[in-house]
mmCIF file of C-alpha atoms in Angstrom:
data_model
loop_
_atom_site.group_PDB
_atom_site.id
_atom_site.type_symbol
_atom_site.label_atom_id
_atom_site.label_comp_id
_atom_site.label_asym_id
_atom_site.label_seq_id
_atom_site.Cartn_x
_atom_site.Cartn_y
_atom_site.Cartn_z
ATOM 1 C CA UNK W 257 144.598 102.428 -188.658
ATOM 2 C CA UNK W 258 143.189 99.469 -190.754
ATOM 3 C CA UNK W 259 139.631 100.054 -192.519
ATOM 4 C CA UNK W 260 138.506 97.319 -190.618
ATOM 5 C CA UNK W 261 139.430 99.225 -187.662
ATOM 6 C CA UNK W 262 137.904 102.524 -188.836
ATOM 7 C CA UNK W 263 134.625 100.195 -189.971
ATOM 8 C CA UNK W 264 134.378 99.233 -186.361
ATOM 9 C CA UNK W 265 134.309 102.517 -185.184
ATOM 10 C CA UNK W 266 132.122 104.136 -186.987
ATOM 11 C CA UNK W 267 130.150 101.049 -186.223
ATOM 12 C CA UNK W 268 130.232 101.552 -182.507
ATOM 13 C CA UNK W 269 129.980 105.610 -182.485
ATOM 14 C CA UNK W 270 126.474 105.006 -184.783
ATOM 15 C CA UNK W 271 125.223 102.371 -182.497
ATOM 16 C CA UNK W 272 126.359 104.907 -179.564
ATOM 17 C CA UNK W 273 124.017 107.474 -181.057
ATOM 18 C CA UNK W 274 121.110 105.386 -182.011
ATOM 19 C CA UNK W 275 121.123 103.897 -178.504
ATOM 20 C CA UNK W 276 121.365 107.351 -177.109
ATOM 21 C CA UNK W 277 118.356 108.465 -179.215
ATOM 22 C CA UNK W 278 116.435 105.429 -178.703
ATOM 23 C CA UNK W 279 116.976 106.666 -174.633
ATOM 24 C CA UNK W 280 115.670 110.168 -175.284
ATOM 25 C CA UNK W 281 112.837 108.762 -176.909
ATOM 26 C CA UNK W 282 112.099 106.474 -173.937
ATOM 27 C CA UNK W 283 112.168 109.462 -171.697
ATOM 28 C CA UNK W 284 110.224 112.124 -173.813
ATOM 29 C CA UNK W 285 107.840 109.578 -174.936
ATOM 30 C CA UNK W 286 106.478 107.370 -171.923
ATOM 31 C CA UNK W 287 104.778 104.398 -172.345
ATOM 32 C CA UNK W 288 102.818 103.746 -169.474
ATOM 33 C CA UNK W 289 99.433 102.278 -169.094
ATOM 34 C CA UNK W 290 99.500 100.737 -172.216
ATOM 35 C CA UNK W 291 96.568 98.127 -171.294
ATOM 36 C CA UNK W 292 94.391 100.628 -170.208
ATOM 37 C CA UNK W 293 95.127 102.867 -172.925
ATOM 38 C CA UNK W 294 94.065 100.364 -175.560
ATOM 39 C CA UNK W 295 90.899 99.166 -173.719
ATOM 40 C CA UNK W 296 89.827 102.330 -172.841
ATOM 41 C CA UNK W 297 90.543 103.883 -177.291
ATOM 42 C CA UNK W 298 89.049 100.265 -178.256
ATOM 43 C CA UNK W 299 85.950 100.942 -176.314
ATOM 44 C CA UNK W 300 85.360 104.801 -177.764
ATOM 45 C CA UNK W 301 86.681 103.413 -181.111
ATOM 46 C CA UNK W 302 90.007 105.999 -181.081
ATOM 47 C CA UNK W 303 93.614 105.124 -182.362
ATOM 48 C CA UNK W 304 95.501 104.229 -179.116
ATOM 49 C CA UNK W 305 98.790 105.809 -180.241
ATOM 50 C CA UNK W 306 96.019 109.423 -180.566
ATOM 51 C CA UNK W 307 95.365 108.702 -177.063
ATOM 52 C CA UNK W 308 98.931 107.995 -175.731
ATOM 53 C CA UNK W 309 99.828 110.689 -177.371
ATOM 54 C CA UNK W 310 97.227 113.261 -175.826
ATOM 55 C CA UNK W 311 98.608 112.033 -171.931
ATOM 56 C CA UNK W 312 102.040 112.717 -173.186
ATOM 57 C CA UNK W 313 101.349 116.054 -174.479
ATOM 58 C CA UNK W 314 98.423 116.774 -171.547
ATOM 59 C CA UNK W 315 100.249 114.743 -168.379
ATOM 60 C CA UNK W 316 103.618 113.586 -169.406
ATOM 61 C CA UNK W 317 102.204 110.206 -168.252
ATOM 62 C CA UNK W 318 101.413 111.639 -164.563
ATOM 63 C CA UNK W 319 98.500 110.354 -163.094
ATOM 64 C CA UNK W 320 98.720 113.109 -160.174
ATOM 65 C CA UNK W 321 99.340 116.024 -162.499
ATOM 66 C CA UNK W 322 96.362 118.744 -161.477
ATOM 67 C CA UNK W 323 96.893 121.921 -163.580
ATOM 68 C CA UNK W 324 95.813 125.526 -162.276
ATOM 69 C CA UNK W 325 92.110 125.280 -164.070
ATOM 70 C CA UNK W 326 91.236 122.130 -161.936
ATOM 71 C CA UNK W 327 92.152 119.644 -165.032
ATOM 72 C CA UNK W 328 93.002 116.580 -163.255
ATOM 73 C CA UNK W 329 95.088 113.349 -163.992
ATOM 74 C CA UNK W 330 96.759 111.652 -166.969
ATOM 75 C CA UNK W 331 94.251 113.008 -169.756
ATOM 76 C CA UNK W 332 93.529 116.313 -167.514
ATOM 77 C CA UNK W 333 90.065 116.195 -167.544
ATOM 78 C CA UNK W 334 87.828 118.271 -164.983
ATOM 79 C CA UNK W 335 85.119 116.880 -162.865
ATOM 80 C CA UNK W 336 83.078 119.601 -164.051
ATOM 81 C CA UNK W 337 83.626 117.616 -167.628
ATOM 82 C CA UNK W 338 83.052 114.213 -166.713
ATOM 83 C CA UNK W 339 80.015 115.338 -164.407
ATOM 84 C CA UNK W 340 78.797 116.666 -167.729
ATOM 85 C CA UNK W 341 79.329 113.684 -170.067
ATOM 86 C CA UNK W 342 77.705 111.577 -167.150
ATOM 87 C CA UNK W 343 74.678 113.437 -167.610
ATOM 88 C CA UNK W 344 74.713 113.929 -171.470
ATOM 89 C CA UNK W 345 75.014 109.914 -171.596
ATOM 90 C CA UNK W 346 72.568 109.557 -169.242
ATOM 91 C CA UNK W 347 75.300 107.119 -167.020
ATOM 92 C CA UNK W 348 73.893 105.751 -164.328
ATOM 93 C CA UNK W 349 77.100 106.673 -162.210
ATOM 94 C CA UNK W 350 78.636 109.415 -159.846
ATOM 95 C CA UNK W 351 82.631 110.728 -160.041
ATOM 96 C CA UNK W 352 84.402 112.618 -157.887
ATOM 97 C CA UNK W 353 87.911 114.435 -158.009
ATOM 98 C CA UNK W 354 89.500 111.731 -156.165
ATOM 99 C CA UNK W 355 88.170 109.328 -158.939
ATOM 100 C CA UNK W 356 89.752 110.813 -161.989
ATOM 101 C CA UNK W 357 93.440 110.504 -160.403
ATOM 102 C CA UNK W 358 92.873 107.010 -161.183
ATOM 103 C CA UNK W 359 94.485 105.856 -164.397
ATOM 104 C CA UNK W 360 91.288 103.510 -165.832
ATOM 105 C CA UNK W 361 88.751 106.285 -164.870
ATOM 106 C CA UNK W 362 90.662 109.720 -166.050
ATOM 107 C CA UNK W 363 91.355 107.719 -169.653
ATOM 108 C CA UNK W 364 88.014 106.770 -169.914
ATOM 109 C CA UNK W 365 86.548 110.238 -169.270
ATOM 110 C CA UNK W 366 89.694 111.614 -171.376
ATOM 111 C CA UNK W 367 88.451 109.406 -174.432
ATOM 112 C CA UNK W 368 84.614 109.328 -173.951
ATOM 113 C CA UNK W 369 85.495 113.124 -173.649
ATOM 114 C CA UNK W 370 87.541 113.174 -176.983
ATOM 115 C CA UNK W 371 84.823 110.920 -178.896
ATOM 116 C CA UNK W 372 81.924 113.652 -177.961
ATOM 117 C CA UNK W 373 84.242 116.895 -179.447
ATOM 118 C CA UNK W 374 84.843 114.134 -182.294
ATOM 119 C CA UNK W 375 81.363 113.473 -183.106
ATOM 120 C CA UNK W 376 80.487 117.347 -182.920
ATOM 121 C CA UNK W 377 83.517 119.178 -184.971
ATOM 122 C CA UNK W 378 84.170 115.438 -187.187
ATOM 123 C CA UNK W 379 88.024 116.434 -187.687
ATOM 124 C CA UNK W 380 90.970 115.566 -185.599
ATOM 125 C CA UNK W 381 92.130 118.589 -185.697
ATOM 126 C CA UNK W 382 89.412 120.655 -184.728
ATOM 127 C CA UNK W 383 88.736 118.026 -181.838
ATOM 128 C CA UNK W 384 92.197 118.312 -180.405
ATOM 129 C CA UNK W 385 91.886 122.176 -180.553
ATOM 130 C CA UNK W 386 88.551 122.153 -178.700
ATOM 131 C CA UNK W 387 90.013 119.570 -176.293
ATOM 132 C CA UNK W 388 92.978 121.888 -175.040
ATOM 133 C CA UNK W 389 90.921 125.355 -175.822
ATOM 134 C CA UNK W 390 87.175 124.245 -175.088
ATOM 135 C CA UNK W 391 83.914 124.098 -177.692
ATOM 136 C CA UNK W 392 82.854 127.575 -177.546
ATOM 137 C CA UNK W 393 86.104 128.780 -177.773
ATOM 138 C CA UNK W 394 86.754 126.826 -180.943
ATOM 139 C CA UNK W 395 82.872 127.316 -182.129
ATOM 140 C CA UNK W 396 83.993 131.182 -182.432
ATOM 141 C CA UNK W 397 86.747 130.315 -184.241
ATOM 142 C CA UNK W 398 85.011 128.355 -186.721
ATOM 143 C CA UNK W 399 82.659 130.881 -187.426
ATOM 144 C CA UNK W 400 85.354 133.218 -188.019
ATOM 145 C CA UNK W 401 87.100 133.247 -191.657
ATOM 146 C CA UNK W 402 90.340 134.573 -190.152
ATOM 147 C CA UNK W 403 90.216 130.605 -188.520
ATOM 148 C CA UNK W 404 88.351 128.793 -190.895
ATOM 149 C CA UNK W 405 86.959 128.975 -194.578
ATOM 150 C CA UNK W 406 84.361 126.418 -194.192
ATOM 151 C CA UNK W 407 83.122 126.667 -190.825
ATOM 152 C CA UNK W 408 84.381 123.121 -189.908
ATOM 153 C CA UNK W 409 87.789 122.833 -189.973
ATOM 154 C CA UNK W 410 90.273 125.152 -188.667
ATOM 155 C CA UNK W 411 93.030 126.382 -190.690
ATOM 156 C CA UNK W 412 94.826 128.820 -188.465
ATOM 157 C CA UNK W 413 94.594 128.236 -185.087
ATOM 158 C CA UNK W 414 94.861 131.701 -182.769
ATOM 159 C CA UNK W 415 95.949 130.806 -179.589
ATOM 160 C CA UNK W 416 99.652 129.910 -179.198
ATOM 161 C CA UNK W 417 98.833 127.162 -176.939
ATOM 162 C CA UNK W 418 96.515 125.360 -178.491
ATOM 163 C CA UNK W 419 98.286 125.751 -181.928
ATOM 164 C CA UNK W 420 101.133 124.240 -180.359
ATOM 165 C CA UNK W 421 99.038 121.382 -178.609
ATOM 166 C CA UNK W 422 97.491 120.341 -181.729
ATOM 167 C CA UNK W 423 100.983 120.053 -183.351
ATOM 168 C CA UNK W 424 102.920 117.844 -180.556
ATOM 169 C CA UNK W 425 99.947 115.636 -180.365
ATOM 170 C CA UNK W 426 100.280 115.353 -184.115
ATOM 171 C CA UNK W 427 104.047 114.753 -183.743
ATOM 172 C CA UNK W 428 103.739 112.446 -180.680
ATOM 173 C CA UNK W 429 101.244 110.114 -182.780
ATOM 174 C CA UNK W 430 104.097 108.978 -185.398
ATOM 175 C CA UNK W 431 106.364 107.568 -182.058
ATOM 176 C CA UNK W 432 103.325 105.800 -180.795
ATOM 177 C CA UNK W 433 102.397 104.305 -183.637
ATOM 178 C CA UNK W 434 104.994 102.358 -183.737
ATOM 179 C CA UNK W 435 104.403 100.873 -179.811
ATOM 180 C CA UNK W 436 100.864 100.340 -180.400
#
């Protein structure tokens, strides 16, 4: 065979396996809702790509998704959640279950939710955690120097599960940056 031959396929087995990876990063990395995703960071003054990247890692981009501790929709957040941050904003509004399968709704709870744990632990990291694990859960930590030298910011991160959360949603941002 000629170079210019070989050239060619190496050529066409590289653009085989960038188009194949370019599909498996369509499929593991969904990018629905993208509208609503921006309006709804933009208005709670988040990176999008943080909050594309929490539905991926919470929903996979499901907007029916319901998990076993009544978290419901794309951001999983519970009505027992969004009841609370209606009342802690003093919203002049009521929600039900049936309201947070809705895309618009469940990311705007999901975010204004994300902007309060923000505001209270002031680290991304510690947010996330609290977001998959819940405050007190992550308040104990904090105050624990197994977890945390400084009583802010969580080094080591004790449950599996939220350890791993914090690290896909970490991962997941780098792909979304480059969408939004």
């Amino acid at each position: 065979m000629k170079i210019g031959a070989y050239l060619i396929l190496i050529f066409s087995v590289f653009a085989l396996a960038l188009s194949g990876y370019q599909l498996l990063m369509v499929y593991t990395h969904p990018v629905k809702y993208k509208e609503e995703i921006i309006e709804q960071a933009r208005s709670f003054d988040l990176p999008a790509e943080l909050v594309a990247s929490m539905i991926n890692v919470e929903s996979s981009f499901n907007p029916n998704a319901k998990s076993n501790k009544d978290a419901i929709g794309l951001m999983q957040v519970k009505l027992s959640t969004a009841e609370y941050l209606i009342d802690y904003y003093n919203l002049n509004e009521t929600i039900s279950e049936t309201d947070l399968f809705i895309p618009n709704i469940n990311i705007r709870f999901g975010c204004m939710y994300f902007k309060y744990l923000l505001n209270k632990f002031q680290n991304i990291n510690t947010a996330l955690a609290s977001y998959n694990a819940g405050e007190t859960r992550v308040r104990v930590w904090l105050s624990d120097k197994n977890y945390s030298l400084d009583n802010e910011t969580l080094y080591n991160i004790p449950y599996n599960e939220t350890k791993n959360y914090v690290t896909r949603v970490n991962k997941n941002v780098r792909f979304y940056q480059k969408i939004y």
